[in-house]
Short mmCIF file of C-alpha atoms and ligand atoms in Angstrom, two decimals:
data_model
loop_
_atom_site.label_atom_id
_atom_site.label_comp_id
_atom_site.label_asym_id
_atom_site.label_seq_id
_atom_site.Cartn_x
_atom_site.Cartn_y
_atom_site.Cartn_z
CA UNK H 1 0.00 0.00 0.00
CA UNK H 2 2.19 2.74 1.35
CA UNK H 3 5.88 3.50 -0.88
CA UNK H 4 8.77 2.34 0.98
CA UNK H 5 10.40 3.87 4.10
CA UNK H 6 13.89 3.67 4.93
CA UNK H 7 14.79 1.44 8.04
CA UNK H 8 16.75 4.50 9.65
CA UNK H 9 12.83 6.41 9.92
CA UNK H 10 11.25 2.90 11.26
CA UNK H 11 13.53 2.38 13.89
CA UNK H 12 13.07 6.15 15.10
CA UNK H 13 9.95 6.24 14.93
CA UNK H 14 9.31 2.59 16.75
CA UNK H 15 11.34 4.01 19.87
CA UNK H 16 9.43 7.32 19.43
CA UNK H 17 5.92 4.79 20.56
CA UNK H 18 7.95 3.47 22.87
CA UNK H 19 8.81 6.67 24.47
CA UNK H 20 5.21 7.72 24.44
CA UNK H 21 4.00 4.06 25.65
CA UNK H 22 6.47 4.54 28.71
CA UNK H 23 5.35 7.93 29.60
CA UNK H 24 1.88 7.26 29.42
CA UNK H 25 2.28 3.80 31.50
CA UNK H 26 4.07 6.37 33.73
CA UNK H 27 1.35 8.29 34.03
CA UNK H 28 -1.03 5.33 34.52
CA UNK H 29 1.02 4.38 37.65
CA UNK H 30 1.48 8.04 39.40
CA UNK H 31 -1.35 9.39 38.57
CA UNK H 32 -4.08 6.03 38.42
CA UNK H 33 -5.31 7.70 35.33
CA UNK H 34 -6.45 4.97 31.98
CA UNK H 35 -7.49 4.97 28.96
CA UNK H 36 -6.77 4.34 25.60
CA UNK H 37 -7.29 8.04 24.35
CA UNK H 38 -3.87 9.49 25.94
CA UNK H 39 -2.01 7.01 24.17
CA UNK H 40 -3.78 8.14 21.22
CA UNK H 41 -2.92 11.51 21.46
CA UNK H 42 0.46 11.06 22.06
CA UNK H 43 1.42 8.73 19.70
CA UNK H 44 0.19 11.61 17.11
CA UNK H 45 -2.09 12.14 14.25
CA UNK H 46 -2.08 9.13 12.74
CA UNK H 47 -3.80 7.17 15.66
CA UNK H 48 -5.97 10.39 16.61
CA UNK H 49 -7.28 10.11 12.77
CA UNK H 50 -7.21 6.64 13.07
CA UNK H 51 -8.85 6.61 15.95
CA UNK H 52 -11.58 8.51 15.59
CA UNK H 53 -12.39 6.30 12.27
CA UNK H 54 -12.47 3.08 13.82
CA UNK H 55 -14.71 4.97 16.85
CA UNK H 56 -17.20 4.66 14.05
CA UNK H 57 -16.20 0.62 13.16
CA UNK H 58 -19.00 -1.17 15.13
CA UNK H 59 -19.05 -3.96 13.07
CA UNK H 60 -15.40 -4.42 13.87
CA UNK H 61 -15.55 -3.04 17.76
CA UNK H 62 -17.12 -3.85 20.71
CA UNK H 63 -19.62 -0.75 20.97
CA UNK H 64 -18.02 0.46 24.54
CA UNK H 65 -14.50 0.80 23.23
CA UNK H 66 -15.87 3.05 19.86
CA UNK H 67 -17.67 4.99 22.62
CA UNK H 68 -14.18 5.78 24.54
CA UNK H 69 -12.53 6.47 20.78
CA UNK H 70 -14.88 8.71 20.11
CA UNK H 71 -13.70 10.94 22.76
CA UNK H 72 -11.19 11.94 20.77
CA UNK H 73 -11.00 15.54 19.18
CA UNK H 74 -8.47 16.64 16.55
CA UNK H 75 -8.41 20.28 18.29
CA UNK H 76 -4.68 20.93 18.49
CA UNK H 77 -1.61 23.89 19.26
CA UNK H 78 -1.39 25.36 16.22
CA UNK H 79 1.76 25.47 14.29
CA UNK H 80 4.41 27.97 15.41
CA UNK H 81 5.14 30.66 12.89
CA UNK H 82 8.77 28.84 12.69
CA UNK H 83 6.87 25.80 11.51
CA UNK H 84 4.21 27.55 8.78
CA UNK H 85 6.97 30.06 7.14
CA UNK H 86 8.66 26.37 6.62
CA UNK H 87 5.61 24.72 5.10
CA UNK H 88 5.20 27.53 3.04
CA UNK H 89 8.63 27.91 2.07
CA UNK H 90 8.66 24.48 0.75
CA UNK H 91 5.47 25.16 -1.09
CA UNK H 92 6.92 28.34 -3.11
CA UNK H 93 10.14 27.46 -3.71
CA UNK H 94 11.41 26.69 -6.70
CA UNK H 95 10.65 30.63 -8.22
CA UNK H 96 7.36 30.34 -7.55
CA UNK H 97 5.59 33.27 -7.25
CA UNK H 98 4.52 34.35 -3.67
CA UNK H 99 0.38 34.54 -3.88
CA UNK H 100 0.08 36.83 -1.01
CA UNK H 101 0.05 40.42 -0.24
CA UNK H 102 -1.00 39.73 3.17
CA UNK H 103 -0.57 36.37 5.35
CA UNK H 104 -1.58 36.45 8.98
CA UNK H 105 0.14 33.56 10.96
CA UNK H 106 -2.31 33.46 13.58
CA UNK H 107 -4.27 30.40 13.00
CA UNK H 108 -8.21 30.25 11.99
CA UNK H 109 -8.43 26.75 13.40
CA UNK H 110 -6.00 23.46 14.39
CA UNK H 111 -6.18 20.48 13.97
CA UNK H 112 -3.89 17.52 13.75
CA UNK H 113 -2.82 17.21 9.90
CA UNK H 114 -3.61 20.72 8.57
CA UNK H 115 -3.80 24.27 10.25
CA UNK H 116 -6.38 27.59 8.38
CA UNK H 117 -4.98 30.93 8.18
CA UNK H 118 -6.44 33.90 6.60
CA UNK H 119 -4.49 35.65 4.11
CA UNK H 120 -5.23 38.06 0.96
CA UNK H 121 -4.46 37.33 -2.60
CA UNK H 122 -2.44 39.66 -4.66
CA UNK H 123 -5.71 41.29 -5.99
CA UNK H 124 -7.44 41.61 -3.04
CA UNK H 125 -9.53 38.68 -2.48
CA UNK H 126 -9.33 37.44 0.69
CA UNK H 127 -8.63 33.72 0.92
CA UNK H 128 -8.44 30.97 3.50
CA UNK H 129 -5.58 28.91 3.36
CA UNK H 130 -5.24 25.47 4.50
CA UNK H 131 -1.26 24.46 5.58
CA UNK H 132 -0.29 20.76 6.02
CA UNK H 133 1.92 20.71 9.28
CA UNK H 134 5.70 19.75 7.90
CA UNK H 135 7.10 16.61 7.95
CA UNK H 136 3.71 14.50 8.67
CA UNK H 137 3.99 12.46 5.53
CA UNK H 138 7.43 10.59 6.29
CA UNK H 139 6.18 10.31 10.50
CA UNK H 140 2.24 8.63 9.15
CA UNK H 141 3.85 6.39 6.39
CA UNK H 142 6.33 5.28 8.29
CA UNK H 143 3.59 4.59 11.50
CA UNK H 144 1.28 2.71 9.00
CA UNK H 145 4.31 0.37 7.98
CA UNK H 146 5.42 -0.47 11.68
CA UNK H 147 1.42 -0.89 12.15
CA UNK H 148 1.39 -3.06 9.07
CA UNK H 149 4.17 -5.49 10.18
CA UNK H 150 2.96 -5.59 13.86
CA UNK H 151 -0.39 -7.25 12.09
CA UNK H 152 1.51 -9.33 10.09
CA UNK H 153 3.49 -10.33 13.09
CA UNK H 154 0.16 -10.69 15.30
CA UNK H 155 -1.64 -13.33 13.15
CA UNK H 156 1.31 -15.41 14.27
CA UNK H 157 0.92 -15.10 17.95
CA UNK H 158 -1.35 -17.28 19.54
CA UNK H 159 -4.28 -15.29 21.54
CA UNK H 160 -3.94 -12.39 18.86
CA UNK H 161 -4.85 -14.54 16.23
CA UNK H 162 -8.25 -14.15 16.32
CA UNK H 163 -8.12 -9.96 16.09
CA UNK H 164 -9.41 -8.18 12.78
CA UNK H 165 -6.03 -6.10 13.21
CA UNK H 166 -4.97 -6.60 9.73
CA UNK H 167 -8.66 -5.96 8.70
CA UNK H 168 -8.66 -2.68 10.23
CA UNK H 169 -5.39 -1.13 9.27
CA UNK H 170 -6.49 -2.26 5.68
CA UNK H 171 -9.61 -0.45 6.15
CA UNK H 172 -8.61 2.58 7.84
CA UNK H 173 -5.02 3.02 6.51
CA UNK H 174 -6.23 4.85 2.78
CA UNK H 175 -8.94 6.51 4.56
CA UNK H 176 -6.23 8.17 7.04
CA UNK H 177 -3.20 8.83 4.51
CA UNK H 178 -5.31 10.61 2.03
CA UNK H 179 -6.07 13.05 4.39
CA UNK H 180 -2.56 14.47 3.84
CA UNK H 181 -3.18 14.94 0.32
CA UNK H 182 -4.61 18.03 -0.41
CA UNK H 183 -4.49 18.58 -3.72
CA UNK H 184 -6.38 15.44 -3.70
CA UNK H 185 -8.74 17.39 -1.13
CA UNK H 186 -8.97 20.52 -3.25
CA UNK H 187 -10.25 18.28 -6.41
CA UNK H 188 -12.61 16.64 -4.57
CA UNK H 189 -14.03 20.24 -3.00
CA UNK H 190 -14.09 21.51 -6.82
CA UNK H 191 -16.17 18.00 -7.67
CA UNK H 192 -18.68 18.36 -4.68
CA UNK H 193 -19.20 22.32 -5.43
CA UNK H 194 -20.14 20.73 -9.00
CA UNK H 195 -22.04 18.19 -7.55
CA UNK H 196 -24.24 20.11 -4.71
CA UNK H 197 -23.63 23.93 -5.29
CA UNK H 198 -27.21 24.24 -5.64
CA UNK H 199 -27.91 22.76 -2.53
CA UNK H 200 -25.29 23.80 -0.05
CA UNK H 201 -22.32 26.56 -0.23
CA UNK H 202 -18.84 25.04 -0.63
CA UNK H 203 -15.90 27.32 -1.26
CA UNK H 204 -14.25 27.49 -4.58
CA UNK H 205 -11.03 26.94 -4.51
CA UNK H 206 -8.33 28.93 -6.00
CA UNK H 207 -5.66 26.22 -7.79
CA UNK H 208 -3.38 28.71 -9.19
CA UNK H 209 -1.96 30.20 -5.63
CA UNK H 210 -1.95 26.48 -4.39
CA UNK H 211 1.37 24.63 -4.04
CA UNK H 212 2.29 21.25 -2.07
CA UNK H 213 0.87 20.92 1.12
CA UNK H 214 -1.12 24.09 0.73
CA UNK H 215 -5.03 24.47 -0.41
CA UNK H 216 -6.08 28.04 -1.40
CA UNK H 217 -9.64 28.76 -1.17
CA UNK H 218 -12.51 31.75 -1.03
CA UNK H 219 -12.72 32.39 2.62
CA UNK H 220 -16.20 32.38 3.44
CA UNK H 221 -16.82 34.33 6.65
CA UNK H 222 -19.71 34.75 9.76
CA UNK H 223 -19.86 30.84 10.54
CA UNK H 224 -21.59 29.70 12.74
CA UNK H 225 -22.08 26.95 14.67
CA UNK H 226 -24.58 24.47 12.97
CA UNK H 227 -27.99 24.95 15.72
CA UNK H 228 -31.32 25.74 15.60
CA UNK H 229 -30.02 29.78 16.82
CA UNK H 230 -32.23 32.45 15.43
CA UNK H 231 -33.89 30.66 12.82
CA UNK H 232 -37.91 30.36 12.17
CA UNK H 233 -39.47 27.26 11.83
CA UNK H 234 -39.98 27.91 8.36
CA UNK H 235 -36.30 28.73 7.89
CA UNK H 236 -35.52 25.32 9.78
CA UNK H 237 -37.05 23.58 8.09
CA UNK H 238 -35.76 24.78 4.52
CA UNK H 239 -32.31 24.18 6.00
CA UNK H 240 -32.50 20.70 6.98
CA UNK H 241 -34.36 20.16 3.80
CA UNK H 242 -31.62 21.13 1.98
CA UNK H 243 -29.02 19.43 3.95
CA UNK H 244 -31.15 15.69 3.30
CA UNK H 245 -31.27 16.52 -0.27
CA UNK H 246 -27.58 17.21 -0.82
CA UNK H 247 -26.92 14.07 1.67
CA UNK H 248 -29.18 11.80 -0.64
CA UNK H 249 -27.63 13.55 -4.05
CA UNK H 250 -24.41 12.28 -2.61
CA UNK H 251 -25.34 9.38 -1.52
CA UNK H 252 -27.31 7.68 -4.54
CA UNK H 253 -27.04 10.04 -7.47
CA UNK H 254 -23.30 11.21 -7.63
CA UNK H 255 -21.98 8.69 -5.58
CA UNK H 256 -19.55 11.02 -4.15
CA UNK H 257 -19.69 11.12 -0.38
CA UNK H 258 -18.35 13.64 2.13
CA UNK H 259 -18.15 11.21 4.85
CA UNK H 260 -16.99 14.10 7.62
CA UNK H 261 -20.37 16.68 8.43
CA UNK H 262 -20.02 17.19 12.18
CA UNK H 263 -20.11 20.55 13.32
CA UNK H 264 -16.66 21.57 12.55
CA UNK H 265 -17.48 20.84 9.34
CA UNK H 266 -21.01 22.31 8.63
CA UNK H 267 -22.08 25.66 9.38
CA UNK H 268 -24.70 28.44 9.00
CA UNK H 269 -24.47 31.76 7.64
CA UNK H 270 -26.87 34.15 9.36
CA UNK H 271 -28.75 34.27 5.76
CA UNK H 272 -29.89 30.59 6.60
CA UNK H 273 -26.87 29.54 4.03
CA UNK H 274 -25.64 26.30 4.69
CA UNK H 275 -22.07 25.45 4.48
CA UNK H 276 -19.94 22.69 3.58
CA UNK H 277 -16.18 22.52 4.53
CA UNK H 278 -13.06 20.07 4.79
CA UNK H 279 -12.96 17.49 1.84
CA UNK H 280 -10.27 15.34 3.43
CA UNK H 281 -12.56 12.41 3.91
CA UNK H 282 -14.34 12.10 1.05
CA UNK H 283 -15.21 8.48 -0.27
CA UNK H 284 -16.18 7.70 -3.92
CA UNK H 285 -19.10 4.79 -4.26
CA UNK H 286 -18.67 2.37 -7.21
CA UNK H 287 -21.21 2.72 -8.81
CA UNK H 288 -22.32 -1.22 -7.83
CA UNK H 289 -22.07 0.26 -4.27
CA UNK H 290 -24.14 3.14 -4.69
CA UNK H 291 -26.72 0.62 -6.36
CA UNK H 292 -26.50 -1.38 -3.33
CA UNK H 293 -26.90 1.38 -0.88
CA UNK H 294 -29.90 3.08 -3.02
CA UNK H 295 -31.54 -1.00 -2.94
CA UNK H 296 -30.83 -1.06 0.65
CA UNK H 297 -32.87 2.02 1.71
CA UNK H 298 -35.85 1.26 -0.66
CA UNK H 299 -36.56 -2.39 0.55
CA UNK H 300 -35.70 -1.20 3.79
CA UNK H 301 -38.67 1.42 3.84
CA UNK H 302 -40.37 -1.51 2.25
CA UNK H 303 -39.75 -3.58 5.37
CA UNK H 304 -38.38 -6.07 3.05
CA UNK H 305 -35.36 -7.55 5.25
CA UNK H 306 -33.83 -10.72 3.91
CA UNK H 307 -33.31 -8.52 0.84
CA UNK H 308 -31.51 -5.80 2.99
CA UNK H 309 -29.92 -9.01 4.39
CA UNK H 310 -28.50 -10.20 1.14
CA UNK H 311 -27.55 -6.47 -0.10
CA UNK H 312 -24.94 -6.36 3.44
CA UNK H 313 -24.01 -9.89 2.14
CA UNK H 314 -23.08 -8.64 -1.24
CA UNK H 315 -21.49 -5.46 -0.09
CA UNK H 316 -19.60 -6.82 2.66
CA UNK H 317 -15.56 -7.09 2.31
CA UNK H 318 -15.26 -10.26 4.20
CA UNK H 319 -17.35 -13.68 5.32
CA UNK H 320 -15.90 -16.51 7.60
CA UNK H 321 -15.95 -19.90 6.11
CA UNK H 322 -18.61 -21.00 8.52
CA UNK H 323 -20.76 -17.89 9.11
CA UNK H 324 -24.42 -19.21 9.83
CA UNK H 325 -25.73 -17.18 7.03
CA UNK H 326 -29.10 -18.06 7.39
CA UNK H 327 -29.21 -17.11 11.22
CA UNK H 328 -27.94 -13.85 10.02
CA UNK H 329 -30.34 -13.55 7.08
CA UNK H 330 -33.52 -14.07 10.07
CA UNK H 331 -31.97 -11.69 12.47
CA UNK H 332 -31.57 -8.92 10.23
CA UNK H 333 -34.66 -9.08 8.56
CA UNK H 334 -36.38 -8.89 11.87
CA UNK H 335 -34.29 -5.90 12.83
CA UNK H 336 -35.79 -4.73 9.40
CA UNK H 337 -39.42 -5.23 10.30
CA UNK H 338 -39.02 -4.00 13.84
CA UNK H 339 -38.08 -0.32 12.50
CA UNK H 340 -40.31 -0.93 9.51
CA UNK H 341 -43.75 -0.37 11.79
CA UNK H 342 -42.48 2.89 13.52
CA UNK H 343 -41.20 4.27 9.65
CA UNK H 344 -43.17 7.62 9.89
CA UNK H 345 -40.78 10.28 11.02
CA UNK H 346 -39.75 8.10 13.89
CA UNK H 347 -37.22 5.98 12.54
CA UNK H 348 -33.43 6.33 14.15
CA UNK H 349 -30.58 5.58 12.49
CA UNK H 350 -28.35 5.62 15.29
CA UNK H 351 -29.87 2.56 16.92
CA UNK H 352 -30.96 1.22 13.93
CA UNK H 353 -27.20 1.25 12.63
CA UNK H 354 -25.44 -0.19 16.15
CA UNK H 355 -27.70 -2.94 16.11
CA UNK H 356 -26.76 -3.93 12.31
CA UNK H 357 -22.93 -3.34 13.92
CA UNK H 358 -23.83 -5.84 16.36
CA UNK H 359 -24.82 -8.27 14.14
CA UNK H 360 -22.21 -7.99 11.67
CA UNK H 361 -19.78 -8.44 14.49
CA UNK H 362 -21.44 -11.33 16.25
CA UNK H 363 -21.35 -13.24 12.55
CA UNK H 364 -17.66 -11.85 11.78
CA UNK H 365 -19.05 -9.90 8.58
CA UNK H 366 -17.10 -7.07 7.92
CA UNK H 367 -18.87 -4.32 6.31
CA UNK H 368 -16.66 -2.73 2.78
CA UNK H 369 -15.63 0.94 4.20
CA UNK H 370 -16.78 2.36 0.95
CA UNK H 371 -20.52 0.99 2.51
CA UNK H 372 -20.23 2.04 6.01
CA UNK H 373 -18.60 5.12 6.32
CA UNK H 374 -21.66 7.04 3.84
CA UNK H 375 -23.91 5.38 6.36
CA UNK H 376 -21.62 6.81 9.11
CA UNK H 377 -21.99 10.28 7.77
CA UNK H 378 -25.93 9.87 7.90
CA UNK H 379 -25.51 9.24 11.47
CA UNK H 380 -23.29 12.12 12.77
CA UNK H 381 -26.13 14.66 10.32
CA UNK H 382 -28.69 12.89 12.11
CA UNK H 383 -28.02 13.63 15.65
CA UNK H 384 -27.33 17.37 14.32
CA UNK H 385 -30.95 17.82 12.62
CA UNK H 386 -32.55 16.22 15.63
CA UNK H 387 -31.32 19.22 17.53
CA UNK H 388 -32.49 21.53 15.02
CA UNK H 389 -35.68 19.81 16.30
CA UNK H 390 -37.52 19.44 13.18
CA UNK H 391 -40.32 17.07 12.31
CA UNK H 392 -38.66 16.32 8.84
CA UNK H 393 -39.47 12.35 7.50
CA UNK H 394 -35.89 11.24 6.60
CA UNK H 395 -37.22 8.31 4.79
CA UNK H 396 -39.90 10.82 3.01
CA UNK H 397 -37.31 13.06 1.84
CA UNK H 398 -35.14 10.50 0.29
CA UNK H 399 -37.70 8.58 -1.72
CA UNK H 400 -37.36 10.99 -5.24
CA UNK H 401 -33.91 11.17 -5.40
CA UNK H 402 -33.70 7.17 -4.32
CA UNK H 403 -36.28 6.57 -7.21
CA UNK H 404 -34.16 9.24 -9.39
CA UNK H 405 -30.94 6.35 -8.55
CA UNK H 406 -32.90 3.43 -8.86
CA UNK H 407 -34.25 4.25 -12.77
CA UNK H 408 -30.69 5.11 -14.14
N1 ADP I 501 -12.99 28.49 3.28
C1 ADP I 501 -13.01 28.78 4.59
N2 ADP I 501 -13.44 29.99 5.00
C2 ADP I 501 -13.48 30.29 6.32
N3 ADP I 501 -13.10 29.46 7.30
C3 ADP I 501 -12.66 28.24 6.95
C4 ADP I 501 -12.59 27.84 5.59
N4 ADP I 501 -12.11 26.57 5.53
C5 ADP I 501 -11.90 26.21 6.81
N5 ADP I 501 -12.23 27.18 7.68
C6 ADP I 501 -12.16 27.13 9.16
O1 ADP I 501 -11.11 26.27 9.54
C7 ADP I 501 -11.62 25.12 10.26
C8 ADP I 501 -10.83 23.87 9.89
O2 ADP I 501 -10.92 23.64 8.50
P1 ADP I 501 -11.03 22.16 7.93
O3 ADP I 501 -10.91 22.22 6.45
O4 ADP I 501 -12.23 21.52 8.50
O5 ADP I 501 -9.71 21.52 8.54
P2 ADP I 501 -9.44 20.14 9.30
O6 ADP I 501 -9.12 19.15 8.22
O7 ADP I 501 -8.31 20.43 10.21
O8 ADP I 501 -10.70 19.75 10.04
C9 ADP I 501 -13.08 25.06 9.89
O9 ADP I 501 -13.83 24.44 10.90
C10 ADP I 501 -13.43 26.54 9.73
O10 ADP I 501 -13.63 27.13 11.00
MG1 MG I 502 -12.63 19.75 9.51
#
């Protein structure tokens, strides 16, 4: 998966963990404090990102652990000025022209891959600019190769044999490294402005002031905090409207997901705008996947389960030998018809969703990230619009577009 990285970086970076194993075990034994999300932290951003992806992995995780995982915020110190003037020397060099006639260092926001500063473009416009901290790629490449040969070395060991470690570093590994990429990040912002302009406001981006490690974009200002704030019920409910029908256009039409719209991520403009930021986790559906997912949630408000049943079965990325198929096949479609009788504006994903983790973990079915992270999106959006407290019918709202999917 990853390109190669030379012994010398391994062997540093192994004792690096080490050092931050000991002084957290350290801490553990002074201080009596536990937990899983110190270590996290400490060992750095790839196992904060990491992290807080397999926080969402119920079908591989018992549900307490993702609960503790999901603790974990990406809030971090920004970057000293030393560190940015560095990243953006790197950027320029080479005689490339300097974009900027004004840069202010202070940071916008923090977090652990990439910090946002405010700075003007040479004619004026005022643009935010998204800095990759320096030297991350070398540090997370080399982590994901130790991780990769611990795995290997695991399935070896007798009591670890039976862990879906290799699974999950497969799973999350892409999901996590791309996040450094953001050129890769600014194409995909330029494909879902395309895709949902219409819908939601995403900022364009501005490609010729960009350089590596650096995304230019319009900086879009007086965001706030997605919440139900000032807003009529009428305006409410236009808003969440048009947040399900971007979500669904996503989902089964373009098959191009942003699979990260928690409130860091989504705002409001006092207007009633809605906005749509941070393209570092966005997944593309095949388009056999985004068939699957549209059949899902039709025979699923159809209360048709051993078809949803079979549609997990084709979509999932790995069944054991001697999975009872047919026991999963019963329980699912009953957790299918259970939700199917309260459909009417009172169906919940979130419940609905950990008991289908359950079940895929009790059979050892692993669910295909490109199927559950969309579905994982639905359910961070969902707690968010049920705090907007608005009487919308998710399953109401979806049924054009899904119909839209399901005839091309
Ligand atoms: N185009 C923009 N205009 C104004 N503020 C922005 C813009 N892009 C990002 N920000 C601010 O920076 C924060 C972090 O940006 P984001 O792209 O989400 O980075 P990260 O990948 O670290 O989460 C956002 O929550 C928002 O407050
Ligand atoms: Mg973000």
């Amino acid at each position: 998966m990853a390109p190669t990285v030379p012994w010398p970086v391994l062997i540093a970076r192994l004792s690096s963990w080490l050092v931050a194993g000991g002084a957290v075990l350290w801490s553990t034994v002074a201080r009596r404090e536990t937990g899983v999300v110190p270590v996290l932290v400490r060992l750095g951003p790839t196992f904060v990102k990491g992290g807080q992806l397999l926080s969402t992995r119920g079908d591989l995780l018992p549900p307490a652990f993702c609960a503790r995982l999901a603790r974990l915020t990406d809030r971090m110190e920004p970057m000293s000025a030393a560190d940015v003037r560095r990243a953006l020397a790197t950027a320029y060099r080479g005689g490339r022209a300097w974009p900027f006639a004004e840069f202010d260092y202070t940071a916008v926001a923090s977090g652990s891959i990439a910090g946002v500063y405010r700075a003007r473009l040479r004619n004026g416009r005022p643009v935010a600019v998204k800095v990759r901290r320096p030297g991350l790629e070398r540090l997370m490449l080399a982590d994901f190769r130790l991780l990769g040969l611990m795995a290997g070395l695991g399935e070896h060991m007798p009591g670890l044999r039976g862990l879906p470690a290799r699974r999950m570093i497969d799973q999350i590994g892409p999901a996590v490294l791309g996040q450094l990429d953001l050129a890769r990040e600014a194409v995909m912002l330029e494909r879902l402005r395309g895709n949902l302009g219409s819908m939601v406001r995403i900022p364009a981006t501005v490609p010729a002031a960009a350089g590596e490690g650096v995304l230019v974009m319009e900086f879009l200002d007086e965001l706030e905090r997605f919440g139900p704030a000032t807003f009529t019920a009428e305006q409410r409910r236009t808003i969440v409207r048009q947040i399900l029908h971007a979500v669904y256009q996503m989902l089964f039409i373009d098959g191009l997901v942003h699979c990260d719209m928690h409130p860091g991520n989504l705002y409001l403009r006092p207007t009633g705008e809605v906005v749509l930021l941070d393209a570092g986790f966005v997944v593309e559906l095949t388009p056999k996947v985004r068939k699957l997912f549209a059949q899902f949630f039709v025979n699923m408000a159809l209360g048709r389960g051993e078809v949803c049943a079979d549609i997990v079965l084709r979509s999932a990325s790995s069944v054991p030998a001697g999975a009872d198929l047919s026991a999963f096949r019963r329980e699912l479609g009953q957790l299918v018809r259970d939700n199917h009788g309260r459909l009417a504006g009172q169906f919940r994903l979130a419940p609905f969703a950990a008991r289908l983790f359950d079940l895929q973990r009790r059979h050892r079915i692993t669910a295909d990230p490109e199927f559950v992270f969309p579905l994982l999106s639905l359910l961070v959006l969902e707690g968010m619009i049920n705090d907007f407290d608005v009487d919308v019918d998710f399953q109401k709202e979806s049924i054009p577009t899904l119909f839209e999917a399901l005839r091309s």
